[in-house]
Amino acid sequence: MSTIVEATVPAEQFALSETLATVPDAEVRMVRLVAHGAEHVMPFLWAGCEDTDRLHDALVNDPTTEDVDALADFDGESLFRVEWATRVRVLVSIIAEEDATILDASGQGDTWHLQIFFPEHERVSETDEFCAEYGIDLSLERINRLSEAAEYGHLGLTERQYETLCSAYEAGYYDVPRTVNQEELAEYFDVSHQALSERLRRAHETVITNALYHKIHRRDHEVSPRMRHEIDT
């Protein structure tokens, strides 16, 4: 049965450990890590940070990047095109070797949080063994059969995003008037205010995009190429 795994890996064994240490308030997210096979790692990276120039310099000087181009800035986040060094490709290749797909990868501090889809449950242990062989401490935090992951996965949310939205709702963040603010939520999750704000924004965007996609799809039975491109990206 298909399985979705929530896992963590130390930044020093994967990517951008020096960047995340140099710019501690930065939160980064890789976009579509694998495409067209295991040899091609998609080179797009979203990064949120108050000092984008400092972040860009850190990315350029990071040993896990070989080339970095700043593409655009959107509401406190920057989009970069990155050519990754070998260390990043190793973990991605191990996962792709088992026909698995990294659905989400976000890094902050000294840790990367991964959401990985496995078409067959037994391939999870095989991937874990390969990582151990290559000295990669992939920690499997949660393993869900696809049916179990539907609680949050059907809207495209990661478990962290789902738990953040639930906690915000239960704490009264969506009440009118609000009974808790973002600063208090950030303290509860032990993250910076900016990191909490960006996590909520991405979660809101994911829920709305997927909800509207299904509504439009049911109504019109097709989605225009432009809309599909915007949804997929």
PDB file of C-alpha atoms in Angstrom:
ATOM      1  CA  MET A   1       0.000   0.000   0.000  1.00  0.00           C
ATOM      2  CA  SER A   2       1.160   3.553  -0.723  1.00  0.00           C
ATOM      3  CA  THR A   3       2.697   5.366   2.225  1.00  0.00           C
ATOM      4  CA  ILE A   4       3.512   8.933   3.173  1.00  0.00           C
ATOM      5  CA  VAL A   5       6.449   9.422   5.538  1.00  0.00           C
ATOM      6  CA  GLU A   6       7.263  12.475   7.637  1.00  0.00           C
ATOM      7  CA  ALA A   7      11.019  12.508   8.223  1.00  0.00           C
ATOM      8  CA  THR A   8      13.839  14.746   9.342  1.00  0.00           C
ATOM      9  CA  VAL A   9      17.478  14.872   8.321  1.00  0.00           C
ATOM     10  CA  PRO A  10      20.306  17.018   9.744  1.00  0.00           C
ATOM     11  CA  ALA A  11      21.079  19.983   7.526  1.00  0.00           C
ATOM     12  CA  GLU A  12      24.794  19.165   7.665  1.00  0.00           C
ATOM     13  CA  GLN A  13      24.039  15.826   5.968  1.00  0.00           C
ATOM     14  CA  PHE A  14      21.745  17.254   3.321  1.00  0.00           C
ATOM     15  CA  ALA A  15      21.730  20.913   2.307  1.00  0.00           C
ATOM     16  CA  LEU A  16      22.408  24.514   3.313  1.00  0.00           C
ATOM     17  CA  SER A  17      23.716  23.863   6.833  1.00  0.00           C
ATOM     18  CA  GLU A  18      26.018  26.895   6.625  1.00  0.00           C
ATOM     19  CA  THR A  19      23.280  29.117   5.208  1.00  0.00           C
ATOM     20  CA  LEU A  20      20.815  28.143   7.924  1.00  0.00           C
ATOM     21  CA  ALA A  21      23.469  28.696  10.587  1.00  0.00           C
ATOM     22  CA  THR A  22      24.556  32.050   9.154  1.00  0.00           C
ATOM     23  CA  VAL A  23      20.994  33.318   8.707  1.00  0.00           C
ATOM     24  CA  PRO A  24      19.142  31.690  11.641  1.00  0.00           C
ATOM     25  CA  ASP A  25      15.816  33.388  10.921  1.00  0.00           C
ATOM     26  CA  ALA A  26      15.684  31.949   7.402  1.00  0.00           C
ATOM     27  CA  GLU A  27      13.205  29.243   6.475  1.00  0.00           C
ATOM     28  CA  VAL A  28      13.723  27.612   3.096  1.00  0.00           C
ATOM     29  CA  ARG A  29      11.662  25.246   1.005  1.00  0.00           C
ATOM     30  CA  MET A  30      12.719  23.237  -2.010  1.00  0.00           C
ATOM     31  CA  VAL A  31      10.248  23.074  -4.871  1.00  0.00           C
ATOM     32  CA  ARG A  32       9.680  19.803  -6.736  1.00  0.00           C
ATOM     33  CA  LEU A  33      12.959  18.154  -5.910  1.00  0.00           C
ATOM     34  CA  VAL A  34      12.804  15.318  -8.443  1.00  0.00           C
ATOM     35  CA  ALA A  35      11.689  15.551 -12.053  1.00  0.00           C
ATOM     36  CA  HIS A  36      12.429  13.486 -15.156  1.00  0.00           C
ATOM     37  CA  GLY A  37      14.268  10.823 -13.179  1.00  0.00           C
ATOM     38  CA  ALA A  38      16.762  10.609 -10.351  1.00  0.00           C
ATOM     39  CA  GLU A  39      19.516  12.561 -12.086  1.00  0.00           C
ATOM     40  CA  HIS A  40      17.615  15.821 -12.257  1.00  0.00           C
ATOM     41  CA  VAL A  41      17.030  17.827  -9.105  1.00  0.00           C
ATOM     42  CA  MET A  42      14.665  20.745  -9.615  1.00  0.00           C
ATOM     43  CA  PRO A  43      16.591  23.919  -8.967  1.00  0.00           C
ATOM     44  CA  PHE A  44      13.958  26.143  -7.336  1.00  0.00           C
ATOM     45  CA  LEU A  45      14.132  27.287  -3.735  1.00  0.00           C
ATOM     46  CA  TRP A  46      11.747  29.524  -1.802  1.00  0.00           C
ATOM     47  CA  ALA A  47      13.372  31.319   1.114  1.00  0.00           C
ATOM     48  CA  GLY A  48      11.940  33.662   3.690  1.00  0.00           C
ATOM     49  CA  CYS A  49      14.218  36.058   5.537  1.00  0.00           C
ATOM     50  CA  GLU A  50      14.182  39.707   6.601  1.00  0.00           C
ATOM     51  CA  ASP A  51      17.618  40.367   5.055  1.00  0.00           C
ATOM     52  CA  THR A  52      17.386  38.941   1.522  1.00  0.00           C
ATOM     53  CA  ASP A  53      20.808  40.269   0.486  1.00  0.00           C
ATOM     54  CA  ARG A  54      22.465  38.473   3.395  1.00  0.00           C
ATOM     55  CA  LEU A  55      20.525  35.323   2.536  1.00  0.00           C
ATOM     56  CA  HIS A  56      21.599  35.486  -1.101  1.00  0.00           C
ATOM     57  CA  ASP A  57      25.253  35.870  -0.110  1.00  0.00           C
ATOM     58  CA  ALA A  58      24.964  32.916   2.276  1.00  0.00           C
ATOM     59  CA  LEU A  59      23.427  30.744  -0.443  1.00  0.00           C
ATOM     60  CA  VAL A  60      26.162  31.676  -2.913  1.00  0.00           C
ATOM     61  CA  ASN A  61      28.890  30.779  -0.402  1.00  0.00           C
ATOM     62  CA  ASP A  62      27.242  27.586   0.846  1.00  0.00           C
ATOM     63  CA  PRO A  63      29.260  24.439  -0.043  1.00  0.00           C
ATOM     64  CA  THR A  64      26.097  22.574  -1.070  1.00  0.00           C
ATOM     65  CA  THR A  65      25.332  25.019  -3.883  1.00  0.00           C
ATOM     66  CA  GLU A  66      27.290  25.419  -7.098  1.00  0.00           C
ATOM     67  CA  ASP A  67      25.350  28.258  -8.684  1.00  0.00           C
ATOM     68  CA  VAL A  68      22.627  30.565  -7.314  1.00  0.00           C
ATOM     69  CA  ASP A  69      20.445  33.099  -9.126  1.00  0.00           C
ATOM     70  CA  ALA A  70      17.872  35.325  -7.437  1.00  0.00           C
ATOM     71  CA  LEU A  71      14.726  35.260  -9.570  1.00  0.00           C
ATOM     72  CA  ALA A  72      12.072  37.277  -7.755  1.00  0.00           C
ATOM     73  CA  ASP A  73      10.749  38.572  -4.436  1.00  0.00           C
ATOM     74  CA  PHE A  74       7.166  38.020  -3.305  1.00  0.00           C
ATOM     75  CA  ASP A  75       5.732  39.309  -0.032  1.00  0.00           C
ATOM     76  CA  GLY A  76       8.713  38.572   2.175  1.00  0.00           C
ATOM     77  CA  GLU A  77       9.905  35.483   0.298  1.00  0.00           C
ATOM     78  CA  SER A  78      12.496  35.136  -2.432  1.00  0.00           C
ATOM     79  CA  LEU A  79      12.655  32.623  -5.249  1.00  0.00           C
ATOM     80  CA  PHE A  80      16.090  31.317  -6.206  1.00  0.00           C
ATOM     81  CA  ARG A  81      17.340  29.011  -8.925  1.00  0.00           C
ATOM     82  CA  VAL A  82      19.986  26.745  -7.421  1.00  0.00           C
ATOM     83  CA  GLU A  83      22.365  24.207  -8.879  1.00  0.00           C
ATOM     84  CA  TRP A  84      22.964  21.701  -6.093  1.00  0.00           C
ATOM     85  CA  ALA A  85      26.215  20.027  -5.186  1.00  0.00           C
ATOM     86  CA  THR A  86      26.682  16.262  -4.942  1.00  0.00           C
ATOM     87  CA  ARG A  87      25.716  15.976  -1.266  1.00  0.00           C
ATOM     88  CA  VAL A  88      22.142  17.046  -1.992  1.00  0.00           C
ATOM     89  CA  ARG A  89      21.840  14.747  -4.981  1.00  0.00           C
ATOM     90  CA  VAL A  90      22.859  11.696  -2.934  1.00  0.00           C
ATOM     91  CA  LEU A  91      19.778  11.709  -0.680  1.00  0.00           C
ATOM     92  CA  VAL A  92      17.447  12.623  -3.530  1.00  0.00           C
ATOM     93  CA  SER A  93      18.857   9.796  -5.664  1.00  0.00           C
ATOM     94  CA  ILE A  94      18.462   7.265  -2.831  1.00  0.00           C
ATOM     95  CA  ILE A  95      14.811   8.209  -2.466  1.00  0.00           C
ATOM     96  CA  ALA A  96      14.177   8.230  -6.212  1.00  0.00           C
ATOM     97  CA  GLU A  97      15.823   4.802  -6.524  1.00  0.00           C
ATOM     98  CA  GLU A  98      12.847   3.382  -4.605  1.00  0.00           C
ATOM     99  CA  ASP A  99      10.391   5.174  -6.934  1.00  0.00           C
ATOM    100  CA  ALA A 100       9.573   7.531  -4.070  1.00  0.00           C
ATOM    101  CA  THR A 101       8.913  11.250  -4.368  1.00  0.00           C
ATOM    102  CA  ILE A 102       9.740  14.092  -2.007  1.00  0.00           C
ATOM    103  CA  LEU A 103       6.469  15.994  -1.747  1.00  0.00           C
ATOM    104  CA  ASP A 104       7.771  18.716   0.538  1.00  0.00           C
ATOM    105  CA  ALA A 105      11.151  19.707   1.955  1.00  0.00           C
ATOM    106  CA  SER A 106      11.610  22.653   4.284  1.00  0.00           C
ATOM    107  CA  GLY A 107      14.661  23.600   6.295  1.00  0.00           C
ATOM    108  CA  GLN A 108      15.220  25.817   9.311  1.00  0.00           C
ATOM    109  CA  GLY A 109      17.937  25.893  11.936  1.00  0.00           C
ATOM    110  CA  ASP A 110      19.874  22.638  11.774  1.00  0.00           C
ATOM    111  CA  THR A 111      17.103  20.401  10.416  1.00  0.00           C
ATOM    112  CA  TRP A 112      15.238  19.591   7.222  1.00  0.00           C
ATOM    113  CA  HIS A 113      11.677  18.290   7.407  1.00  0.00           C
ATOM    114  CA  LEU A 114      10.692  16.009   4.534  1.00  0.00           C
ATOM    115  CA  GLN A 115       7.390  14.576   3.385  1.00  0.00           C
ATOM    116  CA  ILE A 116       8.018  11.543   1.166  1.00  0.00           C
ATOM    117  CA  PHE A 117       5.560   9.480  -0.852  1.00  0.00           C
ATOM    118  CA  PHE A 118       6.355   5.764  -1.291  1.00  0.00           C
ATOM    119  CA  PRO A 119       4.284   3.724  -3.778  1.00  0.00           C
ATOM    120  CA  GLU A 120       4.892   0.586  -1.680  1.00  0.00           C
ATOM    121  CA  HIS A 121       5.228   0.442   2.090  1.00  0.00           C
ATOM    122  CA  GLU A 122       8.169  -1.989   2.120  1.00  0.00           C
ATOM    123  CA  ARG A 123      10.326   0.537   0.254  1.00  0.00           C
ATOM    124  CA  VAL A 124      10.395   2.748   3.339  1.00  0.00           C
ATOM    125  CA  SER A 125      12.695   0.337   5.203  1.00  0.00           C
ATOM    126  CA  GLU A 126      14.841  -0.133   2.097  1.00  0.00           C
ATOM    127  CA  THR A 127      15.356   3.622   1.834  1.00  0.00           C
ATOM    128  CA  ASP A 128      16.183   3.795   5.549  1.00  0.00           C
ATOM    129  CA  GLU A 129      18.835   1.098   5.085  1.00  0.00           C
ATOM    130  CA  PHE A 130      20.377   2.861   2.080  1.00  0.00           C
ATOM    131  CA  CYS A 131      20.570   6.129   4.022  1.00  0.00           C
ATOM    132  CA  ALA A 132      22.306   4.385   6.915  1.00  0.00           C
ATOM    133  CA  GLU A 133      24.781   2.887   4.465  1.00  0.00           C
ATOM    134  CA  TYR A 134      25.632   6.342   3.146  1.00  0.00           C
ATOM    135  CA  GLY A 135      25.852   7.901   6.619  1.00  0.00           C
ATOM    136  CA  ILE A 136      22.630   9.884   6.334  1.00  0.00           C
ATOM    137  CA  ASP A 137      20.616  10.061   9.564  1.00  0.00           C
ATOM    138  CA  LEU A 138      17.143  10.019   8.074  1.00  0.00           C
ATOM    139  CA  SER A 139      14.822   9.968  11.082  1.00  0.00           C
ATOM    140  CA  LEU A 140      11.359   8.596  10.314  1.00  0.00           C
ATOM    141  CA  GLU A 141       9.093  10.670  12.524  1.00  0.00           C
ATOM    142  CA  ARG A 142       5.755   9.386  11.289  1.00  0.00           C
ATOM    143  CA  ILE A 143       4.670   6.731   8.790  1.00  0.00           C
ATOM    144  CA  ASN A 144       1.119   6.853   7.431  1.00  0.00           C
ATOM    145  CA  ARG A 145      -0.625   4.544   5.055  1.00  0.00           C
ATOM    146  CA  LEU A 146      -2.132   6.710   2.363  1.00  0.00           C
ATOM    147  CA  SER A 147      -5.631   6.189   3.734  1.00  0.00           C
ATOM    148  CA  GLU A 148      -4.462   7.391   7.165  1.00  0.00           C
ATOM    149  CA  ALA A 149      -2.756  10.448   5.690  1.00  0.00           C
ATOM    150  CA  ALA A 150      -5.979  11.585   4.028  1.00  0.00           C
ATOM    151  CA  GLU A 151      -6.887  13.571   7.131  1.00  0.00           C
ATOM    152  CA  TYR A 152      -4.511  16.325   6.092  1.00  0.00           C
ATOM    153  CA  GLY A 153      -2.999  15.115   2.822  1.00  0.00           C
ATOM    154  CA  HIS A 154      -6.121  15.400   0.671  1.00  0.00           C
ATOM    155  CA  LEU A 155      -5.658  19.174   0.655  1.00  0.00           C
ATOM    156  CA  GLY A 156      -1.937  18.920  -0.014  1.00  0.00           C
ATOM    157  CA  LEU A 157      -0.867  19.971   3.503  1.00  0.00           C
ATOM    158  CA  THR A 158       2.193  18.677   5.259  1.00  0.00           C
ATOM    159  CA  GLU A 159       1.638  17.358   8.766  1.00  0.00           C
ATOM    160  CA  ARG A 160       3.329  20.439  10.264  1.00  0.00           C
ATOM    161  CA  GLN A 161       1.036  22.735   8.272  1.00  0.00           C
ATOM    162  CA  TYR A 162      -2.021  20.727   9.279  1.00  0.00           C
ATOM    163  CA  GLU A 163      -1.081  20.782  12.970  1.00  0.00           C
ATOM    164  CA  THR A 164      -0.347  24.520  12.815  1.00  0.00           C
ATOM    165  CA  LEU A 165      -3.750  25.284  11.308  1.00  0.00           C
ATOM    166  CA  CYS A 166      -5.524  23.039  13.846  1.00  0.00           C
ATOM    167  CA  SER A 167      -3.677  24.598  16.786  1.00  0.00           C
ATOM    168  CA  ALA A 168      -4.343  28.110  15.490  1.00  0.00           C
ATOM    169  CA  TYR A 169      -8.027  27.309  15.105  1.00  0.00           C
ATOM    170  CA  GLU A 170      -8.330  25.719  18.547  1.00  0.00           C
ATOM    171  CA  ALA A 171      -6.477  28.641  20.161  1.00  0.00           C
ATOM    172  CA  GLY A 172      -8.901  31.165  18.660  1.00  0.00           C
ATOM    173  CA  TYR A 173      -6.701  32.661  15.949  1.00  0.00           C
ATOM    174  CA  TYR A 174      -9.606  32.577  13.495  1.00  0.00           C
ATOM    175  CA  ASP A 175     -12.171  33.891  15.963  1.00  0.00           C
ATOM    176  CA  VAL A 176     -13.625  37.385  15.548  1.00  0.00           C
ATOM    177  CA  PRO A 177     -12.115  39.064  17.440  1.00  0.00           C
ATOM    178  CA  ARG A 178      -8.998  36.901  17.697  1.00  0.00           C
ATOM    179  CA  THR A 179      -8.137  35.529  21.113  1.00  0.00           C
ATOM    180  CA  VAL A 180      -4.523  34.744  20.174  1.00  0.00           C
ATOM    181  CA  ASN A 181      -2.077  36.490  17.838  1.00  0.00           C
ATOM    182  CA  GLN A 182       0.782  35.267  15.664  1.00  0.00           C
ATOM    183  CA  GLU A 183       3.406  36.212  18.232  1.00  0.00           C
ATOM    184  CA  GLU A 184       1.750  33.958  20.800  1.00  0.00           C
ATOM    185  CA  LEU A 185       1.391  31.124  18.271  1.00  0.00           C
ATOM    186  CA  ALA A 186       5.045  31.478  17.311  1.00  0.00           C
ATOM    187  CA  GLU A 187       6.023  31.184  20.978  1.00  0.00           C
ATOM    188  CA  TYR A 188       3.859  28.065  21.314  1.00  0.00           C
ATOM    189  CA  PHE A 189       5.554  26.408  18.317  1.00  0.00           C
ATOM    190  CA  ASP A 190       8.980  27.721  19.393  1.00  0.00           C
ATOM    191  CA  VAL A 191       9.651  29.401  16.045  1.00  0.00           C
ATOM    192  CA  SER A 192      10.180  32.987  14.982  1.00  0.00           C
ATOM    193  CA  HIS A 193       7.196  35.189  14.212  1.00  0.00           C
ATOM    194  CA  GLN A 194       8.275  35.337  10.570  1.00  0.00           C
ATOM    195  CA  ALA A 195       8.566  31.543  10.314  1.00  0.00           C
ATOM    196  CA  LEU A 196       5.091  31.100  11.816  1.00  0.00           C
ATOM    197  CA  SER A 197       3.648  33.743   9.503  1.00  0.00           C
ATOM    198  CA  GLU A 198       5.150  32.088   6.424  1.00  0.00           C
ATOM    199  CA  ARG A 199       3.973  28.624   7.516  1.00  0.00           C
ATOM    200  CA  LEU A 200       0.410  29.897   7.936  1.00  0.00           C
ATOM    201  CA  ARG A 201       0.524  31.730   4.617  1.00  0.00           C
ATOM    202  CA  ARG A 202       1.729  28.646   2.748  1.00  0.00           C
ATOM    203  CA  ALA A 203      -0.885  26.482   4.456  1.00  0.00           C
ATOM    204  CA  HIS A 204      -3.647  28.951   3.606  1.00  0.00           C
ATOM    205  CA  GLU A 205      -2.464  29.133   0.009  1.00  0.00           C
ATOM    206  CA  THR A 206      -2.356  25.330  -0.279  1.00  0.00           C
ATOM    207  CA  VAL A 207      -5.846  24.828   1.163  1.00  0.00           C
ATOM    208  CA  ILE A 208      -7.402  27.565  -0.956  1.00  0.00           C
ATOM    209  CA  THR A 209      -5.645  26.505  -4.161  1.00  0.00           C
ATOM    210  CA  ASN A 210      -6.646  22.872  -3.816  1.00  0.00           C
ATOM    211  CA  ALA A 211     -10.165  23.640  -2.644  1.00  0.00           C
ATOM    212  CA  LEU A 212     -10.797  25.999  -5.557  1.00  0.00           C
ATOM    213  CA  TYR A 213      -9.189  23.573  -7.993  1.00  0.00           C
ATOM    214  CA  HIS A 214     -11.607  20.785  -7.056  1.00  0.00           C
ATOM    215  CA  LYS A 215     -14.591  23.143  -7.133  1.00  0.00           C
ATOM    216  CA  ILE A 216     -13.691  24.495 -10.566  1.00  0.00           C
ATOM    217  CA  HIS A 217     -12.872  21.021 -11.851  1.00  0.00           C
ATOM    218  CA  ARG A 218     -16.269  19.669 -10.814  1.00  0.00           C
ATOM    219  CA  ARG A 219     -18.017  22.642 -12.376  1.00  0.00           C
ATOM    220  CA  ASP A 220     -16.229  22.853 -15.699  1.00  0.00           C
ATOM    221  CA  HIS A 221     -14.701  19.331 -15.935  1.00  0.00           C
ATOM    222  CA  GLU A 222     -11.473  20.865 -17.124  1.00  0.00           C
ATOM    223  CA  VAL A 223      -8.924  23.423 -16.079  1.00  0.00           C
ATOM    224  CA  SER A 224      -7.275  25.824 -18.474  1.00  0.00           C
ATOM    225  CA  PRO A 225      -3.556  25.260 -19.151  1.00  0.00           C
ATOM    226  CA  ARG A 226      -2.715  28.596 -17.547  1.00  0.00           C
ATOM    227  CA  MET A 227      -4.677  27.811 -14.385  1.00  0.00           C
ATOM    228  CA  ARG A 228      -3.177  24.324 -14.180  1.00  0.00           C
ATOM    229  CA  HIS A 229       0.313  25.811 -14.467  1.00  0.00           C
ATOM    230  CA  GLU A 230      -0.430  28.283 -11.661  1.00  0.00           C
ATOM    231  CA  ILE A 231      -1.862  25.543  -9.450  1.00  0.00           C
ATOM    232  CA  ASP A 232       1.022  23.155 -10.069  1.00  0.00           C
ATOM    233  CA  THR A 233       3.652  25.779  -9.374  1.00  0.00           C
TER     234      THR A 233
END
